[in-house]
Amino acid sequence: MILNKILEASQNFLAPFAEKSVILKFIDKLIFFAISAVLLLSLYCPSDTIGYAALVSIFLTFIKIFVKKGFRFEYTKFELCLIIYLGFVIISTAGASLFVLSLKGILKTFIYLGYYVVCSIYLKENKKDIYKFLSIFVFCVCYESIVGLLQNSSHAGALAGWQDTSHLNPEEVMTRVYGTLKPLNPNLFGGYMLSLLPVVYGVTVLLAIQKSRVRFFTGVIISLLATVVMIMSGCRGVFAAYPFMMLVPAVIFFIRSNDKIKVLLYKLYGGICTLGVLAVFFSASLKARVLSIFAMRGDSSTSFRFNVYQSSIEMFKDNPFLGIGVGNQNFRETYGLYMKTGYDALSAYNIYLETAVESGIFALVAFLSFLGFLITGAVRTIFKSKNINKVIVLTIALTSITGMLLHGIVDTIYFRPQLQFIFWMMVAVIRNLAQFDTSCR
């Protein structure tokens, strides 16, 4: 591999400096703090600030791999698919009619994939720190849950018409909480909570295995609180994705467990579903919000999405192979030529359609292939491994990714940095815990 030869030459040349460098002695700690900063800054900071923190982690990792002797690149089949996907994105950007706007979009893509490389390289040598990152995620969920409860109790108003109230009675209007994530939006908040709930649930299970009663019951309380706050977001995409997302751990542990545990899982999942149904029917506002999912064209938000889907399909038909170029601003400008109403759109409200529109059918196939190899490797390891802690952590990562992908069928908040960095962290966790063929070198 040419890149590894370049790395070896660089490491040999810089070896004398590496031995004397104080920074290199603490490089892993600096990278850990940079990775953590990205996750924590996501709570309050705008996209640009989060991106700068990610760039710091990428810069530090760049120094490490070119200076620290012995590092070599190796890649799996799913990473090869990512490379192919990136290749089509680059070609799409080069041929985009709005090149400058598309260039901004591809720079974001490079940062997201660069962050994955950072996390993957770091966790390869520091697997125990996975639990530290899970703890950071639990802290983020706790913080956002408290903020969400306060917003609900103060009846926080909709900042941007988050609900079609034209056919609702006053008692059916839901107070939708939105947390602190920028931009303030309950759909983003709901998707964020959905992606991190598996972490809280999984950590609680780990605490149960450790027989730490106080921390276990604390985990149970946080899990219940976070689930309730997620529901308070009023995000219908989250409502639809959550029960299917939870089938992932249910099926995994049902297959792996003995008969007594299987009965317990039946009761647990059935109880969760029952509580969900009861909550819907005993809350007029929640009931109205859930039933609006089935209103189709009768709900203005759903009707708008249908219009966007139709226009996006037309955009794809006109640019099937290489797309229009990546980036939400690029999409917005191009969408103006296809929109069916007087309202523009920042995205296609479907991450798979969005990928096809922006980068073409080949990029979509490469992206889906990446997901296929990734998920297959994770599932294979989960059912083969005898290490219960590894199984639980892999299940956490797989469930989180599944939740984002399911929610992505009806929304594109997946492309927001707050979720992108969670997604790529989970991919890095799977990469370093699951068994993959790394013969491609």
One Martini backbone bead per residue (centre of mass of N, CA, C, O) as a GRO file, in nm:
protein
  441
    1MET     BB    1   0.093   0.039   0.026
    2ILE     BB    2   0.163   0.359  -0.036
    3LEU     BB    3   0.084   0.504   0.229
    4ASN     BB    4   0.262   0.325   0.417
    5LYS     BB    5   0.531   0.410   0.288
    6ILE     BB    6   0.506   0.707   0.359
    7LEU     BB    7   0.483   0.669   0.663
    8GLU     BB    8   0.752   0.523   0.708
    9ALA     BB    9   0.933   0.752   0.602
   10SER     BB   10   0.833   0.970   0.798
   11GLN     BB   11   0.896   0.820   1.066
   12ASN     BB   12   1.202   0.788   1.018
   13PHE     BB   13   1.268   1.091   0.983
   14LEU     BB   14   1.108   1.180   1.272
   15ALA     BB   15   1.222   1.013   1.511
   16PRO     BB   16   1.408   1.217   1.668
   17PHE     BB   17   1.169   1.413   1.736
   18ALA     BB   18   0.975   1.212   1.881
   19GLU     BB   19   1.159   1.154   2.134
   20LYS     BB   20   1.152   1.479   2.228
   21SER     BB   21   0.850   1.509   2.231
   22VAL     BB   22   0.596   1.619   2.439
   23ILE     BB   23   0.337   1.597   2.273
   24LEU     BB   24   0.361   1.288   2.194
   25LYS     BB   25   0.329   1.182   2.489
   26PHE     BB   26   0.017   1.334   2.486
   27ILE     BB   27  -0.156   1.277   2.224
   28ASP     BB   28  -0.391   1.093   2.326
   29LYS     BB   29  -0.509   1.296   2.527
   30LEU     BB   30  -0.565   1.519   2.322
   31ILE     BB   31  -0.755   1.350   2.145
   32PHE     BB   32  -0.962   1.286   2.360
   33PHE     BB   33  -1.043   1.583   2.416
   34ALA     BB   34  -1.131   1.645   2.124
   35ILE     BB   35  -1.351   1.435   2.096
   36SER     BB   36  -1.514   1.528   2.347
   37ALA     BB   37  -1.564   1.822   2.258
   38VAL     BB   38  -1.753   1.758   2.026
   39LEU     BB   39  -1.979   1.628   2.203
   40LEU     BB   40  -2.019   1.875   2.404
   41LEU     BB   41  -2.057   2.114   2.197
   42SER     BB   42  -2.329   2.004   2.077
   43LEU     BB   43  -2.520   2.127   2.298
   44TYR     BB   44  -2.456   2.461   2.210
   45CYS     BB   45  -2.316   2.478   1.944
   46PRO     BB   46  -2.246   2.551   1.645
   47SER     BB   47  -2.131   2.398   1.367
   48ASP     BB   48  -1.855   2.543   1.337
   49THR     BB   49  -1.741   2.483   1.620
   50ILE     BB   50  -1.754   2.176   1.601
   51GLY     BB   51  -1.573   2.158   1.347
   52TYR     BB   52  -1.314   2.272   1.478
   53ALA     BB   53  -1.279   2.045   1.685
   54ALA     BB   54  -1.251   1.822   1.471
   55LEU     BB   55  -0.995   1.943   1.336
   56VAL     BB   56  -0.813   1.906   1.578
   57SER     BB   57  -0.829   1.595   1.587
   58ILE     BB   58  -0.718   1.556   1.299
   59PHE     BB   59  -0.445   1.700   1.336
   60LEU     BB   60  -0.336   1.519   1.567
   61THR     BB   61  -0.355   1.252   1.409
   62PHE     BB   62  -0.174   1.333   1.178
   63ILE     BB   63   0.079   1.357   1.350
   64LYS     BB   64   0.088   1.073   1.465
   65ILE     BB   65   0.102   0.895   1.194
   66PHE     BB   66   0.372   1.055   1.084
   67VAL     BB   67   0.556   1.003   1.361
   68LYS     BB   68   0.463   0.743   1.480
   69LYS     BB   69   0.595   0.447   1.513
   70GLY     BB   70   0.408   0.170   1.340
   71PHE     BB   71   0.194   0.289   1.176
   72ARG     BB   72  -0.095   0.142   0.998
   73PHE     BB   73  -0.295   0.086   0.731
   74GLU     BB   74  -0.633  -0.052   0.738
   75TYR     BB   75  -0.905  -0.215   0.556
   76THR     BB   76  -1.229  -0.270   0.498
   77LYS     BB   77  -1.506  -0.319   0.317
   78PHE     BB   78  -1.664  -0.075   0.431
   79GLU     BB   79  -1.428   0.127   0.380
   80LEU     BB   80  -1.419   0.089   0.077
   81CYS     BB   81  -1.703   0.200   0.032
   82LEU     BB   82  -1.636   0.481   0.142
   83ILE     BB   83  -1.425   0.550  -0.072
   84ILE     BB   84  -1.616   0.525  -0.310
   85TYR     BB   85  -1.820   0.731  -0.215
   86LEU     BB   86  -1.619   0.969  -0.208
   87GLY     BB   87  -1.551   0.960  -0.507
   88PHE     BB   88  -1.838   1.038  -0.608
   89VAL     BB   89  -1.853   1.305  -0.455
   90ILE     BB   90  -1.617   1.440  -0.600
   91ILE     BB   91  -1.729   1.417  -0.887
   92SER     BB   92  -1.991   1.570  -0.828
   93THR     BB   93  -1.854   1.836  -0.745
   94ALA     BB   94  -1.692   1.888  -1.009
   95GLY     BB   95  -1.989   1.884  -1.180
   96ALA     BB   96  -2.116   2.118  -1.049
   97SER     BB   97  -2.293   2.408  -1.104
   98LEU     BB   98  -2.255   2.467  -0.780
   99PHE     BB   99  -1.951   2.453  -0.676
  100VAL     BB  100  -1.913   2.625  -0.415
  101LEU     BB  101  -2.146   2.496  -0.254
  102SER     BB  102  -2.040   2.202  -0.285
  103LEU     BB  103  -1.767   2.246  -0.146
  104LYS     BB  104  -1.884   2.289   0.135
  105GLY     BB  105  -2.011   2.006   0.156
  106ILE     BB  106  -1.745   1.834   0.123
  107LEU     BB  107  -1.598   1.943   0.372
  108LYS     BB  108  -1.793   1.813   0.571
  109THR     BB  109  -1.744   1.523   0.483
  110PHE     BB  110  -1.443   1.519   0.559
  111ILE     BB  111  -1.486   1.571   0.861
  112TYR     BB  112  -1.659   1.326   0.928
  113LEU     BB  113  -1.457   1.109   0.822
  114GLY     BB  114  -1.220   1.211   0.990
  115TYR     BB  115  -1.351   1.148   1.264
  116TYR     BB  116  -1.361   0.848   1.220
  117VAL     BB  117  -1.058   0.804   1.197
  118VAL     BB  118  -0.991   0.908   1.475
  119CYS     BB  119  -1.164   0.709   1.644
  120SER     BB  120  -1.050   0.447   1.526
  121ILE     BB  121  -0.751   0.489   1.604
  122TYR     BB  122  -0.789   0.539   1.905
  123LEU     BB  123  -0.954   0.271   1.980
  124LYS     BB  124  -0.740   0.065   1.894
  125GLU     BB  125  -0.550   0.163   2.159
  126ASN     BB  126  -0.838   0.250   2.344
  127LYS     BB  127  -1.090   0.059   2.429
  128LYS     BB  128  -1.162   0.151   2.727
  129ASP     BB  129  -1.271   0.443   2.630
  130ILE     BB  130  -1.557   0.374   2.548
  131TYR     BB  131  -1.680   0.420   2.836
  132LYS     BB  132  -1.625   0.723   2.841
  133PHE     BB  133  -1.805   0.798   2.598
  134LEU     BB  134  -2.063   0.683   2.718
  135SER     BB  135  -2.064   0.879   2.960
  136ILE     BB  136  -2.092   1.135   2.794
  137PHE     BB  137  -2.365   1.060   2.672
  138VAL     BB  138  -2.517   1.042   2.940
  139PHE     BB  139  -2.475   1.333   3.020
  140CYS     BB  140  -2.620   1.459   2.777
  141VAL     BB  141  -2.894   1.333   2.838
  142CYS     BB  142  -2.937   1.452   3.118
  143TYR     BB  143  -2.925   1.746   3.039
  144GLU     BB  144  -3.151   1.744   2.818
  145SER     BB  145  -3.375   1.638   3.005
  146ILE     BB  146  -3.387   1.877   3.198
  147VAL     BB  147  -3.443   2.091   2.986
  148GLY     BB  148  -3.704   1.960   2.875
  149LEU     BB  149  -3.868   1.977   3.138
  150LEU     BB  150  -3.854   2.287   3.169
  151GLN     BB  151  -3.992   2.350   2.897
  152ASN     BB  152  -4.257   2.204   2.961
  153SER     BB  153  -4.332   2.360   3.228
  154SER     BB  154  -4.312   2.649   3.056
  155HIS     BB  155  -4.433   2.629   2.773
  156ALA     BB  156  -4.276   2.625   2.517
  157GLY     BB  157  -4.259   2.782   2.231
  158ALA     BB  158  -4.289   2.802   1.903
  159LEU     BB  159  -4.040   2.918   1.676
  160ALA     BB  160  -4.148   2.761   1.372
  161GLY     BB  161  -4.406   2.604   1.331
  162TRP     BB  162  -4.419   2.282   1.462
  163GLN     BB  163  -4.747   2.293   1.425
  164ASP     BB  164  -5.059   2.188   1.318
  165THR     BB  165  -5.348   2.386   1.448
  166SER     BB  166  -5.609   2.406   1.259
  167HIS     BB  167  -5.742   2.107   1.384
  168LEU     BB  168  -5.713   2.206   1.688
  169ASN     BB  169  -5.745   2.201   2.008
  170PRO     BB  170  -5.595   2.342   2.274
  171GLU     BB  171  -5.552   2.052   2.427
  172GLU     BB  172  -5.395   1.935   2.150
  173VAL     BB  173  -5.156   2.109   2.200
  174MET     BB  174  -4.815   2.065   2.185
  175THR     BB  175  -4.533   2.074   2.385
  176ARG     BB  176  -4.228   2.129   2.225
  177VAL     BB  177  -3.924   2.022   2.277
  178TYR     BB  178  -3.552   2.138   2.208
  179GLY     BB  179  -3.341   2.221   2.388
  180THR     BB  180  -2.985   2.322   2.287
  181LEU     BB  181  -2.969   2.270   2.002
  182LYS     BB  182  -2.816   2.366   1.698
  183PRO     BB  183  -3.082   2.437   1.590
  184LEU     BB  184  -3.381   2.503   1.718
  185ASN     BB  185  -3.528   2.168   1.723
  186PRO     BB  186  -3.736   1.899   1.783
  187ASN     BB  187  -3.628   1.699   1.569
  188LEU     BB  188  -3.334   1.709   1.652
  189PHE     BB  189  -3.380   1.634   1.946
  190GLY     BB  190  -3.522   1.363   1.899
  191GLY     BB  191  -3.288   1.232   1.736
  192TYR     BB  192  -3.075   1.257   1.957
  193MET     BB  193  -3.223   1.088   2.173
  194LEU     BB  194  -3.258   0.832   2.005
  195SER     BB  195  -2.943   0.777   1.962
  196LEU     BB  196  -2.888   0.769   2.301
  197LEU     BB  197  -3.073   0.563   2.444
  198PRO     BB  198  -2.905   0.300   2.404
  199VAL     BB  199  -2.684   0.392   2.598
  200VAL     BB  200  -2.849   0.408   2.857
  201TYR     BB  201  -2.957   0.123   2.852
  202GLY     BB  202  -2.682  -0.028   2.832
  203VAL     BB  203  -2.550   0.087   3.089
  204THR     BB  204  -2.765  -0.028   3.279
  205VAL     BB  205  -2.700  -0.324   3.217
  206LEU     BB  206  -2.404  -0.313   3.308
  207LEU     BB  207  -2.476  -0.240   3.604
  208ALA     BB  208  -2.633  -0.500   3.659
  209ILE     BB  209  -2.392  -0.694   3.617
  210GLN     BB  210  -2.221  -0.540   3.852
  211LYS     BB  211  -2.415  -0.497   4.101
  212SER     BB  212  -2.503  -0.179   4.102
  213ARG     BB  213  -2.768  -0.053   4.249
  214VAL     BB  214  -2.754   0.254   4.252
  215ARG     BB  215  -2.665   0.289   3.952
  216PHE     BB  216  -2.894   0.129   3.829
  217PHE     BB  217  -3.135   0.306   3.930
  218THR     BB  218  -3.027   0.557   3.798
  219GLY     BB  219  -3.045   0.444   3.508
  220VAL     BB  220  -3.351   0.399   3.510
  221ILE     BB  221  -3.434   0.693   3.555
  222ILE     BB  222  -3.292   0.810   3.307
  223SER     BB  223  -3.437   0.637   3.097
  224LEU     BB  224  -3.724   0.737   3.156
  225LEU     BB  225  -3.674   1.040   3.126
  226ALA     BB  226  -3.560   1.033   2.831
  227THR     BB  227  -3.810   0.906   2.701
  228VAL     BB  228  -4.011   1.127   2.774
  229VAL     BB  229  -3.858   1.363   2.638
  230MET     BB  230  -3.864   1.249   2.356
  231ILE     BB  231  -4.175   1.263   2.337
  232MET     BB  232  -4.188   1.579   2.387
  233SER     BB  233  -4.085   1.656   2.098
  234GLY     BB  234  -4.301   1.546   1.876
  235CYS     BB  235  -4.157   1.341   1.690
  236ARG     BB  236  -4.278   1.133   1.445
  237GLY     BB  237  -4.024   0.985   1.349
  238VAL     BB  238  -3.955   0.879   1.633
  239PHE     BB  239  -4.214   0.724   1.690
  240ALA     BB  240  -4.165   0.524   1.448
  241ALA     BB  241  -3.863   0.426   1.517
  242TYR     BB  242  -3.844   0.318   1.809
  243PRO     BB  243  -3.980   0.029   1.802
  244PHE     BB  244  -3.782  -0.077   1.578
  245MET     BB  245  -3.517  -0.025   1.724
  246MET     BB  246  -3.592  -0.216   1.979
  247LEU     BB  247  -3.572  -0.486   1.818
  248VAL     BB  248  -3.272  -0.532   1.819
  249PRO     BB  249  -3.218  -0.610   2.121
  250ALA     BB  250  -3.451  -0.811   2.145
  251VAL     BB  251  -3.350  -1.018   1.935
  252ILE     BB  252  -3.065  -1.067   2.037
  253PHE     BB  253  -3.146  -1.158   2.338
  254PHE     BB  254  -3.344  -1.377   2.254
  255ILE     BB  255  -3.139  -1.564   2.108
  256ARG     BB  256  -2.912  -1.570   2.350
  257SER     BB  257  -3.118  -1.667   2.549
  258ASN     BB  258  -3.296  -1.810   2.774
  259ASP     BB  259  -3.615  -1.885   2.859
  260LYS     BB  260  -3.644  -1.685   3.097
  261ILE     BB  261  -3.539  -1.436   2.946
  262LYS     BB  262  -3.748  -1.444   2.717
  263VAL     BB  263  -3.994  -1.389   2.891
  264LEU     BB  264  -3.892  -1.118   2.999
  265LEU     BB  265  -3.872  -0.979   2.719
  266TYR     BB  266  -4.164  -1.000   2.646
  267LYS     BB  267  -4.268  -0.831   2.887
  268LEU     BB  268  -4.099  -0.579   2.843
  269TYR     BB  269  -4.189  -0.507   2.553
  270GLY     BB  270  -4.493  -0.518   2.613
  271GLY     BB  271  -4.487  -0.297   2.832
  272ILE     BB  272  -4.381  -0.065   2.660
  273CYS     BB  273  -4.612  -0.071   2.451
  274THR     BB  274  -4.842  -0.029   2.652
  275LEU     BB  275  -4.747   0.243   2.767
  276GLY     BB  276  -4.753   0.390   2.497
  277VAL     BB  277  -5.055   0.357   2.439
  278LEU     BB  278  -5.160   0.488   2.701
  279ALA     BB  279  -5.025   0.764   2.662
  280VAL     BB  280  -5.181   0.837   2.405
  281PHE     BB  281  -5.485   0.804   2.530
  282PHE     BB  282  -5.426   1.007   2.795
  283SER     BB  283  -5.317   1.216   2.574
  284ALA     BB  284  -5.438   1.450   2.371
  285SER     BB  285  -5.179   1.569   2.237
  286LEU     BB  286  -5.038   1.298   2.168
  287LYS     BB  287  -5.265   1.176   2.006
  288ALA     BB  288  -5.278   1.397   1.788
  289ARG     BB  289  -4.984   1.362   1.697
  290VAL     BB  290  -4.995   1.063   1.610
  291LEU     BB  291  -5.249   1.079   1.417
  292SER     BB  292  -5.109   1.281   1.212
  293ILE     BB  293  -4.949   1.065   1.055
  294PHE     BB  294  -5.236   0.967   0.902
  295ALA     BB  295  -5.328   1.237   0.743
  296MET     BB  296  -5.132   1.334   0.539
  297ARG     BB  297  -5.267   1.584   0.352
  298GLY     BB  298  -5.404   1.700   0.624
  299ASP     BB  299  -5.107   1.772   0.681
  300SER     BB  300  -4.886   2.018   0.619
  301SER     BB  301  -4.614   1.875   0.673
  302THR     BB  302  -4.668   1.616   0.510
  303SER     BB  303  -4.740   1.753   0.244
  304PHE     BB  304  -4.467   1.891   0.207
  305ARG     BB  305  -4.302   1.631   0.190
  306PHE     BB  306  -4.436   1.519  -0.063
  307ASN     BB  307  -4.341   1.750  -0.243
  308VAL     BB  308  -4.039   1.702  -0.200
  309TYR     BB  309  -4.025   1.415  -0.305
  310GLN     BB  310  -4.120   1.476  -0.594
  311SER     BB  311  -3.895   1.683  -0.659
  312SER     BB  312  -3.651   1.498  -0.596
  313ILE     BB  313  -3.710   1.287  -0.810
  314GLU     BB  314  -3.676   1.484  -1.045
  315MET     BB  315  -3.383   1.553  -0.983
  316PHE     BB  316  -3.277   1.263  -1.017
  317LYS     BB  317  -3.367   1.217  -1.314
  318ASP     BB  318  -3.171   1.457  -1.416
  319ASN     BB  319  -2.932   1.323  -1.194
  320PRO     BB  320  -2.852   0.995  -1.163
  321PHE     BB  321  -2.522   0.959  -1.145
  322LEU     BB  322  -2.397   1.254  -0.998
  323GLY     BB  323  -2.577   1.473  -0.945
  324ILE     BB  324  -2.568   1.811  -0.786
  325GLY     BB  325  -2.433   1.801  -0.519
  326VAL     BB  326  -2.329   1.880  -0.216
  327GLY     BB  327  -2.541   2.028   0.007
  328ASN     BB  328  -2.791   2.233   0.130
  329GLN     BB  329  -2.751   2.487  -0.047
  330ASN     BB  330  -2.747   2.342  -0.315
  331PHE     BB  331  -3.026   2.218  -0.287
  332ARG     BB  332  -3.190   2.478  -0.248
  333GLU     BB  333  -3.126   2.611  -0.521
  334THR     BB  334  -3.227   2.371  -0.701
  335TYR     BB  335  -3.518   2.337  -0.584
  336GLY     BB  336  -3.639   2.603  -0.704
  337LEU     BB  337  -3.685   2.451  -0.995
  338TYR     BB  338  -3.904   2.216  -0.855
  339MET     BB  339  -4.106   2.336  -0.686
  340LYS     BB  340  -4.466   2.316  -0.589
  341THR     BB  341  -4.427   2.551  -0.395
  342GLY     BB  342  -4.354   2.847  -0.197
  343TYR     BB  343  -4.155   2.638  -0.055
  344ASP     BB  344  -3.864   2.567   0.055
  345ALA     BB  345  -3.569   2.340   0.080
  346LEU     BB  346  -3.288   2.178   0.248
  347SER     BB  347  -3.422   1.892   0.181
  348ALA     BB  348  -3.558   1.553   0.122
  349TYR     BB  349  -3.649   1.395   0.389
  350ASN     BB  350  -3.427   1.169   0.288
  351ILE     BB  351  -3.122   1.020   0.299
  352TYR     BB  352  -3.138   0.847   0.035
  353LEU     BB  353  -3.247   1.060  -0.157
  354GLU     BB  354  -3.029   1.268  -0.097
  355THR     BB  355  -2.788   1.103  -0.198
  356ALA     BB  356  -2.893   1.067  -0.490
  357VAL     BB  357  -2.923   1.368  -0.561
  358GLU     BB  358  -2.625   1.466  -0.489
  359SER     BB  359  -2.444   1.178  -0.597
  360GLY     BB  360  -2.606   0.942  -0.690
  361ILE     BB  361  -2.648   0.603  -0.738
  362PHE     BB  362  -2.356   0.505  -0.673
  363ALA     BB  363  -2.336   0.634  -0.393
  364LEU     BB  364  -2.576   0.486  -0.271
  365VAL     BB  365  -2.466   0.199  -0.307
  366ALA     BB  366  -2.210   0.246  -0.137
  367PHE     BB  367  -2.357   0.324   0.125
  368LEU     BB  368  -2.525   0.061   0.154
  369SER     BB  369  -2.279  -0.127   0.158
  370PHE     BB  370  -2.154  -0.016   0.412
  371LEU     BB  371  -2.392  -0.092   0.595
  372GLY     BB  372  -2.398  -0.394   0.536
  373PHE     BB  373  -2.108  -0.469   0.636
  374LEU     BB  374  -2.131  -0.346   0.916
  375ILE     BB  375  -2.381  -0.501   1.026
  376THR     BB  376  -2.284  -0.788   0.969
  377GLY     BB  377  -2.031  -0.777   1.152
  378ALA     BB  378  -2.179  -0.714   1.416
  379VAL     BB  379  -2.374  -0.957   1.425
  380ARG     BB  380  -2.164  -1.182   1.410
  381THR     BB  381  -2.021  -1.107   1.677
  382ILE     BB  382  -2.260  -1.115   1.872
  383PHE     BB  383  -2.316  -1.438   1.818
  384LYS     BB  384  -2.005  -1.532   1.892
  385SER     BB  385  -1.962  -1.394   2.145
  386LYS     BB  386  -1.868  -1.435   2.512
  387ASN     BB  387  -1.861  -1.127   2.561
  388ILE     BB  388  -2.097  -0.940   2.714
  389ASN     BB  389  -1.982  -0.651   2.695
  390LYS     BB  390  -1.938  -0.651   2.391
  391VAL     BB  391  -2.231  -0.710   2.312
  392ILE     BB  392  -2.356  -0.456   2.437
  393VAL     BB  393  -2.190  -0.239   2.288
  394LEU     BB  394  -2.267  -0.332   2.003
  395THR     BB  395  -2.573  -0.295   2.047
  396ILE     BB  396  -2.567   0.002   2.097
  397ALA     BB  397  -2.445   0.090   1.824
  398LEU     BB  398  -2.652  -0.054   1.638
  399THR     BB  399  -2.909   0.084   1.752
  400SER     BB  400  -2.832   0.376   1.700
  401ILE     BB  401  -2.797   0.352   1.394
  402THR     BB  402  -3.082   0.246   1.336
  403GLY     BB  403  -3.237   0.492   1.437
  404MET     BB  404  -3.119   0.695   1.230
  405LEU     BB  405  -3.206   0.536   0.971
  406LEU     BB  406  -3.511   0.539   1.029
  407HIS     BB  407  -3.549   0.845   1.061
  408GLY     BB  408  -3.425   0.901   0.766
  409ILE     BB  409  -3.691   0.841   0.601
  410VAL     BB  410  -3.835   1.141   0.720
  411ASP     BB  411  -3.540   1.268   0.760
  412THR     BB  412  -3.221   1.497   0.782
  413ILE     BB  413  -3.075   1.523   1.071
  414TYR     BB  414  -2.832   1.332   1.016
  415PHE     BB  415  -2.657   1.583   0.882
  416ARG     BB  416  -2.607   1.677   1.149
  417PRO     BB  417  -2.344   1.707   1.361
  418GLN     BB  418  -2.468   1.581   1.619
  419LEU     BB  419  -2.520   1.301   1.460
  420GLN     BB  420  -2.266   1.243   1.298
  421PHE     BB  421  -2.070   1.203   1.542
  422ILE     BB  422  -2.224   0.968   1.660
  423PHE     BB  423  -2.220   0.779   1.420
  424TRP     BB  424  -1.901   0.759   1.387
  425MET     BB  425  -1.849   0.652   1.667
  426MET     BB  426  -2.015   0.388   1.630
  427VAL     BB  427  -1.851   0.282   1.393
  428ALA     BB  428  -1.580   0.270   1.551
  429VAL     BB  429  -1.673   0.067   1.760
  430ILE     BB  430  -1.734  -0.162   1.563
  431ARG     BB  431  -1.454  -0.173   1.425
  432ASN     BB  432  -1.305  -0.252   1.718
  433LEU     BB  433  -1.506  -0.511   1.807
  434ALA     BB  434  -1.538  -0.634   1.546
  435GLN     BB  435  -1.525  -0.875   1.285
  436PHE     BB  436  -1.295  -0.818   1.017
  437ASP     BB  437  -1.183  -0.807   0.697
  438THR     BB  438  -0.820  -0.707   0.640
  439SER     BB  439  -0.703  -0.788   0.342
  440CYS     BB  440  -0.729  -0.493   0.261
  441ARG     BB  441  -0.395  -0.326   0.197
   0.00000   0.00000   0.00000
